[in-house]
């Protein structure tokens, strides 16, 4: 009996030891996935994001980004940036967001808006500088680069047509502000929710790495940012789709499930340059088929995704970085392109043209 009891005890000890090893592995895995450990009391980063940065043949580059910035935070930081644009001290919205992100390990809540307001007030009053505030923040540069990759092409100088005050015509005006647009044209309704990371089973089990916006067939789809068409055609998962690359190469915008028979603006082809706010295609429900031009998606919607590219080795690889675009979509709602339909060609086009300096610079380099 004693031998049996000792045997049972020994077996339990072995099971406990095995459990500890498994638990330790799980903890290490979770730490790698979370990337950064935070001291909740003082909001200081304790551990380096070793998984987020990896050495390549060309040097260091960011491997992963969790974009958890709320639309309220983006909105407030953006407003402060625009308000101070012509002041002696201009606060940069990406730097403001990166500062809060670095303090709290990429987490944002209701207090983040007031925190951004407070730090912007000190910066604009000349009480401190961003360099002074961040000199001891080991991970500020990481967050600045990561958030800059997401938001870098969205705010700046541009010219756009507006209604003329006298004869109802149009005139050009110069602005500094948001030059990125909602992917759905003004006046067209849609519904959406945060569906990033939900499961998909067609073809193989995978995660949903984009954002779905449900609407009506034929809804004009808008170029969010200026760039050039990198991909155009049929994909068995996305159906008729368009891929647009930002001029700095850091962002790849993916628009999928476009309309059967009439998916794109007819002038588009691979290599075409588009300006933010242009109509690039039309909502549909194509996809989930190896045969072209098939409606196998039950719900009419636009799937749009944003891939970040810090190194070309990440493009079309197992190391792709796709971010959650739900909050970004809410932020972009404040800028929607107004469109009209040509009854003869059935094409929609923007009413007010825009001149983006980024387009002009890219064309000059070609």
mmCIF file of C-alpha atoms in Angstrom:
data_model
loop_
_atom_site.group_PDB
_atom_site.id
_atom_site.type_symbol
_atom_site.label_atom_id
_atom_site.label_comp_id
_atom_site.label_asym_id
_atom_site.label_seq_id
_atom_site.Cartn_x
_atom_site.Cartn_y
_atom_site.Cartn_z
ATOM 1 C CA UNK A 1 0.000 0.000 0.000
ATOM 2 C CA UNK A 2 2.802 2.371 0.893
ATOM 3 C CA UNK A 3 4.470 1.670 -2.445
ATOM 4 C CA UNK A 4 1.207 2.465 -4.253
ATOM 5 C CA UNK A 5 0.798 5.732 -2.320
ATOM 6 C CA UNK A 6 4.389 6.751 -3.087
ATOM 7 C CA UNK A 7 3.825 5.842 -6.725
ATOM 8 C CA UNK A 8 0.718 8.033 -6.861
ATOM 9 C CA UNK A 9 2.577 10.902 -5.178
ATOM 10 C CA UNK A 10 5.459 10.570 -7.635
ATOM 11 C CA UNK A 11 3.074 10.574 -10.576
ATOM 12 C CA UNK A 12 1.338 13.698 -9.257
ATOM 13 C CA UNK A 13 4.697 15.412 -8.829
ATOM 14 C CA UNK A 14 5.638 14.556 -12.406
ATOM 15 C CA UNK A 15 2.301 15.868 -13.662
ATOM 16 C CA UNK A 16 2.791 19.077 -11.684
ATOM 17 C CA UNK A 17 6.293 19.510 -13.062
ATOM 18 C CA UNK A 18 5.027 18.953 -16.607
ATOM 19 C CA UNK A 19 2.269 21.477 -15.998
ATOM 20 C CA UNK A 20 4.790 24.042 -14.771
ATOM 21 C CA UNK A 21 6.894 23.586 -17.889
ATOM 22 C CA UNK A 22 3.807 23.956 -20.105
ATOM 23 C CA UNK A 23 2.673 27.005 -18.147
ATOM 24 C CA UNK A 24 6.086 28.590 -18.440
ATOM 25 C CA UNK A 25 6.043 28.037 -22.193
ATOM 26 C CA UNK A 26 2.572 29.557 -22.430
ATOM 27 C CA UNK A 27 3.681 32.561 -20.396
ATOM 28 C CA UNK A 28 6.678 33.096 -22.651
ATOM 29 C CA UNK A 29 4.468 32.772 -25.720
ATOM 30 C CA UNK A 30 1.973 35.264 -24.322
ATOM 31 C CA UNK A 31 4.783 37.670 -23.497
ATOM 32 C CA UNK A 32 6.074 37.418 -27.040
ATOM 33 C CA UNK A 33 2.587 37.955 -28.450
ATOM 34 C CA UNK A 34 1.898 40.890 -26.195
ATOM 35 C CA UNK A 35 5.371 42.184 -27.068
ATOM 36 C CA UNK A 36 5.523 44.734 -24.260
ATOM 37 C CA UNK A 37 5.015 44.327 -20.535
ATOM 38 C CA UNK A 38 3.685 47.332 -18.649
ATOM 39 C CA UNK A 39 4.008 48.409 -15.049
ATOM 40 C CA UNK A 40 0.406 49.497 -14.369
ATOM 41 C CA UNK A 41 1.356 51.782 -11.477
ATOM 42 C CA UNK A 42 3.756 54.108 -13.281
ATOM 43 C CA UNK A 43 2.853 53.345 -16.919
ATOM 44 C CA UNK A 44 6.485 52.728 -17.829
ATOM 45 C CA UNK A 45 7.576 50.049 -20.272
ATOM 46 C CA UNK A 46 9.494 47.271 -18.525
ATOM 47 C CA UNK A 47 10.459 44.884 -21.297
ATOM 48 C CA UNK A 48 11.655 45.477 -24.830
ATOM 49 C CA UNK A 49 9.468 44.458 -27.758
ATOM 50 C CA UNK A 50 11.978 41.946 -29.046
ATOM 51 C CA UNK A 51 9.461 40.305 -31.375
ATOM 52 C CA UNK A 52 8.467 43.610 -32.984
ATOM 53 C CA UNK A 53 11.936 44.336 -34.342
ATOM 54 C CA UNK A 54 13.998 41.879 -36.298
ATOM 55 C CA UNK A 55 17.321 42.160 -38.071
ATOM 56 C CA UNK A 56 17.199 41.632 -41.831
ATOM 57 C CA UNK A 57 19.928 41.733 -44.433
ATOM 58 C CA UNK A 58 19.128 45.413 -44.872
ATOM 59 C CA UNK A 59 19.092 46.239 -41.155
ATOM 60 C CA UNK A 60 16.436 46.455 -38.477
ATOM 61 C CA UNK A 61 12.762 46.749 -39.324
ATOM 62 C CA UNK A 62 9.492 46.511 -37.453
ATOM 63 C CA UNK A 63 7.972 43.064 -37.533
ATOM 64 C CA UNK A 64 4.579 43.652 -35.927
ATOM 65 C CA UNK A 65 2.206 46.505 -35.062
ATOM 66 C CA UNK A 66 -0.922 46.436 -32.883
ATOM 67 C CA UNK A 67 -2.866 49.544 -33.845
ATOM 68 C CA UNK A 68 -5.267 50.189 -30.958
ATOM 69 C CA UNK A 69 -5.606 53.961 -31.316
ATOM 70 C CA UNK A 70 -9.221 55.065 -30.911
ATOM 71 C CA UNK A 71 -10.988 57.356 -33.370
ATOM 72 C CA UNK A 72 -11.442 59.879 -30.536
ATOM 73 C CA UNK A 73 -7.695 60.003 -29.911
ATOM 74 C CA UNK A 74 -6.936 60.330 -33.616
ATOM 75 C CA UNK A 75 -9.563 63.046 -33.925
ATOM 76 C CA UNK A 76 -8.268 65.135 -31.032
ATOM 77 C CA UNK A 77 -4.609 64.791 -32.041
ATOM 78 C CA UNK A 78 -5.514 65.718 -35.609
ATOM 79 C CA UNK A 79 -7.478 68.809 -34.529
ATOM 80 C CA UNK A 80 -4.574 70.011 -32.369
ATOM 81 C CA UNK A 81 -2.172 69.492 -35.268
ATOM 82 C CA UNK A 82 -4.331 71.575 -37.638
ATOM 83 C CA UNK A 83 -4.995 74.292 -35.037
ATOM 84 C CA UNK A 84 -1.276 74.818 -34.456
ATOM 85 C CA UNK A 85 -0.119 74.466 -38.054
ATOM 86 C CA UNK A 86 0.710 78.158 -38.554
ATOM 87 C CA UNK A 87 1.800 78.777 -34.963
ATOM 88 C CA UNK A 88 5.415 79.172 -33.912
ATOM 89 C CA UNK A 89 5.136 75.764 -32.249
ATOM 90 C CA UNK A 90 3.363 73.209 -34.406
ATOM 91 C CA UNK A 91 2.349 69.995 -32.629
ATOM 92 C CA UNK A 92 2.467 66.863 -34.758
ATOM 93 C CA UNK A 93 -0.522 64.529 -34.357
ATOM 94 C CA UNK A 94 1.513 61.362 -34.873
ATOM 95 C CA UNK A 95 4.035 62.423 -32.228
ATOM 96 C CA UNK A 96 1.233 63.119 -29.758
ATOM 97 C CA UNK A 97 -0.299 59.695 -30.345
ATOM 98 C CA UNK A 98 3.096 57.983 -30.199
ATOM 99 C CA UNK A 99 3.870 59.665 -26.878
ATOM 100 C CA UNK A 100 0.705 58.331 -25.261
ATOM 101 C CA UNK A 101 1.224 54.943 -26.909
ATOM 102 C CA UNK A 102 4.773 54.692 -25.556
ATOM 103 C CA UNK A 103 3.644 55.647 -22.037
ATOM 104 C CA UNK A 104 0.917 53.031 -21.923
ATOM 105 C CA UNK A 105 2.262 50.206 -24.047
ATOM 106 C CA UNK A 106 -0.016 50.910 -26.999
ATOM 107 C CA UNK A 107 -3.182 51.039 -24.902
ATOM 108 C CA UNK A 108 -5.679 53.882 -25.263
ATOM 109 C CA UNK A 109 -8.769 54.652 -23.185
ATOM 110 C CA UNK A 110 -11.094 57.542 -22.317
ATOM 111 C CA UNK A 111 -8.303 59.326 -20.451
ATOM 112 C CA UNK A 112 -6.053 59.350 -23.504
ATOM 113 C CA UNK A 113 -7.859 62.304 -25.112
ATOM 114 C CA UNK A 114 -7.364 64.558 -22.087
ATOM 115 C CA UNK A 115 -3.756 63.358 -21.808
ATOM 116 C CA UNK A 116 -3.121 64.421 -25.407
ATOM 117 C CA UNK A 117 -4.788 67.781 -24.766
ATOM 118 C CA UNK A 118 -2.627 68.341 -21.692
ATOM 119 C CA UNK A 119 0.663 67.533 -23.364
ATOM 120 C CA UNK A 120 -0.231 69.600 -26.444
ATOM 121 C CA UNK A 121 -0.998 72.577 -24.198
ATOM 122 C CA UNK A 122 2.449 72.348 -22.598
ATOM 123 C CA UNK A 123 4.146 71.981 -25.963
ATOM 124 C CA UNK A 124 2.339 74.959 -27.483
ATOM 125 C CA UNK A 125 3.099 77.097 -24.427
ATOM 126 C CA UNK A 126 6.808 76.335 -24.782
ATOM 127 C CA UNK A 127 6.982 74.694 -21.340
ATOM 128 C CA UNK A 128 8.649 71.619 -22.819
ATOM 129 C CA UNK A 129 9.511 69.928 -26.105
ATOM 130 C CA UNK A 130 8.778 66.490 -27.442
ATOM 131 C CA UNK A 131 12.511 65.766 -27.376
ATOM 132 C CA UNK A 132 12.657 66.551 -23.651
ATOM 133 C CA UNK A 133 9.519 64.529 -22.915
ATOM 134 C CA UNK A 134 10.709 61.443 -24.756
ATOM 135 C CA UNK A 135 14.464 61.460 -24.088
ATOM 136 C CA UNK A 136 14.148 58.674 -21.498
ATOM 137 C CA UNK A 137 11.366 56.775 -23.268
ATOM 138 C CA UNK A 138 13.070 53.754 -24.776
ATOM 139 C CA UNK A 139 10.170 52.811 -27.031
ATOM 140 C CA UNK A 140 8.935 56.176 -28.248
ATOM 141 C CA UNK A 141 10.830 55.844 -31.545
ATOM 142 C CA UNK A 142 9.204 52.466 -32.148
ATOM 143 C CA UNK A 143 5.695 53.832 -31.643
ATOM 144 C CA UNK A 144 6.425 56.924 -33.713
ATOM 145 C CA UNK A 145 7.601 54.806 -36.631
ATOM 146 C CA UNK A 146 4.777 52.285 -36.248
ATOM 147 C CA UNK A 147 1.985 54.863 -36.036
ATOM 148 C CA UNK A 148 3.686 56.966 -38.676
ATOM 149 C CA UNK A 149 3.509 54.003 -41.019
ATOM 150 C CA UNK A 150 -0.271 53.825 -40.501
ATOM 151 C CA UNK A 151 -1.090 57.537 -40.582
ATOM 152 C CA UNK A 152 1.849 59.107 -42.400
ATOM 153 C CA UNK A 153 0.130 59.961 -45.673
ATOM 154 C CA UNK A 154 -3.156 61.202 -44.291
ATOM 155 C CA UNK A 155 -2.482 64.785 -43.175
ATOM 156 C CA UNK A 156 -0.702 67.534 -45.052
ATOM 157 C CA UNK A 157 -1.017 70.363 -47.541
ATOM 158 C CA UNK A 158 -3.280 70.028 -50.573
ATOM 159 C CA UNK A 159 -5.533 72.005 -52.909
ATOM 160 C CA UNK A 160 -9.147 71.113 -53.589
ATOM 161 C CA UNK A 161 -12.073 72.480 -55.524
ATOM 162 C CA UNK A 162 -14.896 74.034 -53.500
ATOM 163 C CA UNK A 163 -18.160 75.730 -54.366
ATOM 164 C CA UNK A 164 -17.664 79.312 -55.496
ATOM 165 C CA UNK A 165 -19.561 81.863 -53.430
ATOM 166 C CA UNK A 166 -20.916 83.894 -56.345
ATOM 167 C CA UNK A 167 -22.096 81.847 -59.327
ATOM 168 C CA UNK A 168 -22.358 78.340 -57.901
ATOM 169 C CA UNK A 169 -19.294 77.236 -59.834
ATOM 170 C CA UNK A 170 -16.065 75.834 -58.424
ATOM 171 C CA UNK A 171 -12.770 77.360 -57.378
ATOM 172 C CA UNK A 172 -9.481 76.034 -56.043
ATOM 173 C CA UNK A 173 -8.442 76.578 -52.425
ATOM 174 C CA UNK A 174 -5.332 75.566 -50.502
ATOM 175 C CA UNK A 175 -5.629 73.695 -47.219
ATOM 176 C CA UNK A 176 -3.648 71.931 -44.548
ATOM 177 C CA UNK A 177 -5.510 69.042 -42.987
ATOM 178 C CA UNK A 178 -6.968 65.613 -43.642
ATOM 179 C CA UNK A 179 -6.322 64.585 -47.236
ATOM 180 C CA UNK A 180 -7.350 60.949 -46.753
ATOM 181 C CA UNK A 181 -10.945 59.855 -47.341
ATOM 182 C CA UNK A 182 -13.503 57.353 -46.139
ATOM 183 C CA UNK A 183 -13.583 54.335 -48.496
ATOM 184 C CA UNK A 184 -17.346 54.852 -49.032
ATOM 185 C CA UNK A 185 -18.570 57.847 -51.066
ATOM 186 C CA UNK A 186 -20.601 60.583 -49.381
ATOM 187 C CA UNK A 187 -24.350 59.984 -49.310
ATOM 188 C CA UNK A 188 -24.112 56.192 -49.431
ATOM 189 C CA UNK A 189 -25.148 54.378 -46.271
ATOM 190 C CA UNK A 190 -23.280 51.454 -44.777
ATOM 191 C CA UNK A 191 -23.063 49.444 -41.571
ATOM 192 C CA UNK A 192 -19.984 48.007 -39.910
ATOM 193 C CA UNK A 193 -18.552 46.633 -36.691
ATOM 194 C CA UNK A 194 -15.127 45.550 -35.500
ATOM 195 C CA UNK A 195 -14.685 42.174 -37.188
ATOM 196 C CA UNK A 196 -10.890 42.104 -37.371
ATOM 197 C CA UNK A 197 -9.469 38.709 -36.423
ATOM 198 C CA UNK A 198 -12.708 36.747 -36.773
ATOM 199 C CA UNK A 199 -12.368 33.322 -38.385
ATOM 200 C CA UNK A 200 -12.766 32.482 -42.071
ATOM 201 C CA UNK A 201 -12.986 28.967 -43.466
ATOM 202 C CA UNK A 202 -13.146 29.202 -47.275
ATOM 203 C CA UNK A 203 -10.071 27.564 -48.805
ATOM 204 C CA UNK A 204 -8.419 27.109 -45.413
ATOM 205 C CA UNK A 205 -8.957 28.239 -41.838
ATOM 206 C CA UNK A 206 -7.653 31.791 -41.433
ATOM 207 C CA UNK A 207 -8.266 35.107 -39.709
ATOM 208 C CA UNK A 208 -10.170 38.047 -41.164
ATOM 209 C CA UNK A 209 -7.418 40.608 -41.679
ATOM 210 C CA UNK A 210 -9.476 43.556 -42.830
ATOM 211 C CA UNK A 211 -12.622 45.558 -42.217
ATOM 212 C CA UNK A 212 -16.057 44.879 -43.756
ATOM 213 C CA UNK A 213 -18.459 47.691 -44.624
ATOM 214 C CA UNK A 214 -21.924 46.449 -45.636
ATOM 215 C CA UNK A 215 -23.945 48.401 -48.186
ATOM 216 C CA UNK A 216 -25.631 48.238 -51.580
ATOM 217 C CA UNK A 217 -24.370 46.860 -54.887
ATOM 218 C CA UNK A 218 -22.787 49.632 -56.956
ATOM 219 C CA UNK A 219 -21.846 51.913 -54.055
ATOM 220 C CA UNK A 220 -18.828 53.955 -55.222
ATOM 221 C CA UNK A 221 -15.586 52.894 -53.535
ATOM 222 C CA UNK A 222 -13.091 55.666 -52.848
ATOM 223 C CA UNK A 223 -9.284 55.738 -52.780
ATOM 224 C CA UNK A 224 -8.401 56.392 -49.139
ATOM 225 C CA UNK A 225 -4.936 57.711 -49.889
ATOM 226 C CA UNK A 226 -3.130 58.761 -53.051
ATOM 227 C CA UNK A 227 -0.948 56.057 -54.551
ATOM 228 C CA UNK A 228 -0.517 53.749 -57.523
ATOM 229 C CA UNK A 229 -2.386 50.594 -58.498
ATOM 230 C CA UNK A 230 -0.218 47.610 -57.636
ATOM 231 C CA UNK A 231 -2.804 44.868 -58.179
ATOM 232 C CA UNK A 232 -5.980 44.699 -60.236
ATOM 233 C CA UNK A 233 -8.006 41.639 -61.146
ATOM 234 C CA UNK A 234 -9.504 38.448 -59.758
ATOM 235 C CA UNK A 235 -8.535 36.736 -56.534
ATOM 236 C CA UNK A 236 -10.319 33.544 -55.446
ATOM 237 C CA UNK A 237 -10.794 34.936 -51.925
ATOM 238 C CA UNK A 238 -11.363 38.630 -52.589
ATOM 239 C CA UNK A 239 -13.132 38.332 -55.937
ATOM 240 C CA UNK A 240 -12.588 41.420 -58.055
ATOM 241 C CA UNK A 241 -10.106 43.463 -56.062
ATOM 242 C CA UNK A 242 -7.785 46.454 -56.227
ATOM 243 C CA UNK A 243 -4.474 46.874 -54.395
ATOM 244 C CA UNK A 244 -3.105 50.413 -54.081
ATOM 245 C CA UNK A 245 0.348 51.191 -52.700
ATOM 246 C CA UNK A 246 1.172 54.502 -51.021
ATOM 247 C CA UNK A 247 3.937 56.513 -52.654
ATOM 248 C CA UNK A 248 6.285 56.003 -49.698
ATOM 249 C CA UNK A 249 5.767 52.240 -50.042
ATOM 250 C CA UNK A 250 4.713 51.752 -46.427
ATOM 251 C CA UNK A 251 0.979 51.136 -46.917
ATOM 252 C CA UNK A 252 -0.879 48.684 -49.147
ATOM 253 C CA UNK A 253 -4.629 49.305 -49.380
ATOM 254 C CA UNK A 254 -6.701 46.281 -50.358
ATOM 255 C CA UNK A 255 -10.275 46.709 -51.652
ATOM 256 C CA UNK A 256 -12.145 43.442 -52.282
ATOM 257 C CA UNK A 257 -15.481 41.821 -53.324
ATOM 258 C CA UNK A 258 -16.122 44.471 -55.968
ATOM 259 C CA UNK A 259 -19.170 44.407 -58.240
ATOM 260 C CA UNK A 260 -19.786 41.648 -60.744
ATOM 261 C CA UNK A 261 -19.391 42.717 -64.415
ATOM 262 C CA UNK A 262 -18.486 46.314 -63.503
ATOM 263 C CA UNK A 263 -15.954 46.227 -60.636
ATOM 264 C CA UNK A 264 -13.603 49.118 -61.398
ATOM 265 C CA UNK A 265 -13.296 52.600 -62.742
ATOM 266 C CA UNK A 266 -12.763 51.743 -66.426
ATOM 267 C CA UNK A 267 -9.650 53.889 -66.705
ATOM 268 C CA UNK A 268 -7.746 51.949 -64.036
ATOM 269 C CA UNK A 269 -4.964 49.517 -64.828
ATOM 270 C CA UNK A 270 -1.903 48.291 -62.971
ATOM 271 C CA UNK A 271 0.450 51.232 -62.559
ATOM 272 C CA UNK A 272 -2.309 53.852 -62.673
ATOM 273 C CA UNK A 273 -1.860 56.791 -60.311
ATOM 274 C CA UNK A 274 -4.881 57.653 -58.172
ATOM 275 C CA UNK A 275 -5.544 60.668 -55.996
ATOM 276 C CA UNK A 276 -7.186 60.312 -52.598
ATOM 277 C CA UNK A 277 -10.932 60.782 -53.031
ATOM 278 C CA UNK A 278 -11.081 59.289 -56.550
ATOM 279 C CA UNK A 279 -13.719 56.676 -57.364
ATOM 280 C CA UNK A 280 -11.791 53.452 -57.963
ATOM 281 C CA UNK A 281 -14.529 50.807 -57.994
ATOM 282 C CA UNK A 282 -17.969 49.641 -56.911
ATOM 283 C CA UNK A 283 -19.264 47.544 -54.031
ATOM 284 C CA UNK A 284 -20.385 43.998 -54.735
ATOM 285 C CA UNK A 285 -20.104 40.454 -53.401
ATOM 286 C CA UNK A 286 -17.737 38.618 -55.738
ATOM 287 C CA UNK A 287 -15.241 36.055 -54.512
ATOM 288 C CA UNK A 288 -14.821 32.643 -52.898
ATOM 289 C CA UNK A 289 -14.409 31.015 -56.282
ATOM 290 C CA UNK A 290 -11.609 29.962 -58.618
ATOM 291 C CA UNK A 291 -13.886 31.000 -61.485
ATOM 292 C CA UNK A 292 -13.826 34.707 -62.322
ATOM 293 C CA UNK A 293 -16.776 37.057 -61.946
ATOM 294 C CA UNK A 294 -18.772 34.881 -59.535
ATOM 295 C CA UNK A 295 -20.932 36.135 -56.636
ATOM 296 C CA UNK A 296 -20.250 33.611 -53.897
ATOM 297 C CA UNK A 297 -20.267 36.076 -50.999
ATOM 298 C CA UNK A 298 -23.664 36.168 -49.287
ATOM 299 C CA UNK A 299 -23.555 39.731 -47.965
ATOM 300 C CA UNK A 300 -22.872 42.720 -50.203
ATOM 301 C CA UNK A 301 -19.936 44.586 -48.682
ATOM 302 C CA UNK A 302 -16.554 46.180 -49.176
ATOM 303 C CA UNK A 303 -13.669 44.420 -47.515
ATOM 304 C CA UNK A 304 -10.802 46.849 -47.107
ATOM 305 C CA UNK A 305 -7.510 46.097 -45.481
ATOM 306 C CA UNK A 306 -4.343 47.990 -44.654
ATOM 307 C CA UNK A 307 -1.015 46.185 -44.763
ATOM 308 C CA UNK A 308 2.094 47.859 -43.349
ATOM 309 C CA UNK A 309 5.388 47.245 -45.127
ATOM 310 C CA UNK A 310 8.625 48.142 -43.372
ATOM 311 C CA UNK A 311 10.722 45.815 -45.528
ATOM 312 C CA UNK A 312 9.833 44.358 -48.940
ATOM 313 C CA UNK A 313 10.458 40.864 -47.582
ATOM 314 C CA UNK A 314 7.210 41.266 -45.623
ATOM 315 C CA UNK A 315 5.047 41.711 -48.724
ATOM 316 C CA UNK A 316 3.202 38.522 -49.721
ATOM 317 C CA UNK A 317 4.900 36.434 -47.050
ATOM 318 C CA UNK A 318 4.169 34.780 -43.731
ATOM 319 C CA UNK A 319 5.314 38.003 -42.039
ATOM 320 C CA UNK A 320 2.608 40.337 -43.349
ATOM 321 C CA UNK A 321 1.373 43.052 -40.997
ATOM 322 C CA UNK A 322 -2.356 43.809 -41.301
ATOM 323 C CA UNK A 323 -3.934 46.199 -38.835
ATOM 324 C CA UNK A 324 -7.404 46.574 -37.362
ATOM 325 C CA UNK A 325 -9.039 49.370 -39.415
ATOM 326 C CA UNK A 326 -12.301 49.793 -37.470
ATOM 327 C CA UNK A 327 -11.302 52.880 -35.479
ATOM 328 C CA UNK A 328 -9.465 54.292 -38.482
ATOM 329 C CA UNK A 329 -12.632 53.913 -40.569
ATOM 330 C CA UNK A 330 -14.572 55.848 -37.927
ATOM 331 C CA UNK A 331 -11.966 58.605 -37.993
ATOM 332 C CA UNK A 332 -12.038 58.844 -41.801
ATOM 333 C CA UNK A 333 -15.814 59.316 -41.770
ATOM 334 C CA UNK A 334 -15.183 63.049 -41.294
ATOM 335 C CA UNK A 335 -13.897 63.249 -44.889
ATOM 336 C CA UNK A 336 -16.136 61.661 -47.533
ATOM 337 C CA UNK A 337 -15.781 62.226 -51.260
ATOM 338 C CA UNK A 338 -18.848 63.669 -52.976
ATOM 339 C CA UNK A 339 -19.638 61.936 -56.279
ATOM 340 C CA UNK A 340 -21.974 62.134 -59.268
ATOM 341 C CA UNK A 341 -23.036 59.577 -61.896
ATOM 342 C CA UNK A 342 -22.576 59.843 -65.633
ATOM 343 C CA UNK A 343 -25.846 58.401 -66.945
ATOM 344 C CA UNK A 344 -24.304 57.575 -70.306
ATOM 345 C CA UNK A 345 -21.260 55.630 -69.079
ATOM 346 C CA UNK A 346 -22.786 54.595 -65.714
ATOM 347 C CA UNK A 347 -19.529 55.650 -64.073
ATOM 348 C CA UNK A 348 -19.370 57.615 -60.832
ATOM 349 C CA UNK A 349 -16.707 60.274 -60.376
ATOM 350 C CA UNK A 350 -15.762 62.805 -57.742
ATOM 351 C CA UNK A 351 -17.364 66.245 -57.963
ATOM 352 C CA UNK A 352 -14.482 68.207 -56.443
ATOM 353 C CA UNK A 353 -11.002 67.413 -57.752
ATOM 354 C CA UNK A 354 -7.980 67.515 -55.467
ATOM 355 C CA UNK A 355 -4.313 68.284 -56.077
ATOM 356 C CA UNK A 356 -2.091 66.266 -53.776
ATOM 357 C CA UNK A 357 1.589 67.330 -53.661
ATOM 358 C CA UNK A 358 2.454 63.673 -53.079
ATOM 359 C CA UNK A 359 1.115 62.842 -56.547
ATOM 360 C CA UNK A 360 3.136 65.607 -58.162
ATOM 361 C CA UNK A 361 6.346 64.514 -56.404
ATOM 362 C CA UNK A 362 5.815 60.890 -57.454
ATOM 363 C CA UNK A 363 5.178 61.852 -61.076
ATOM 364 C CA UNK A 364 8.345 63.954 -61.114
ATOM 365 C CA UNK A 365 10.382 60.952 -59.983
ATOM 366 C CA UNK A 366 9.033 58.747 -62.772
#
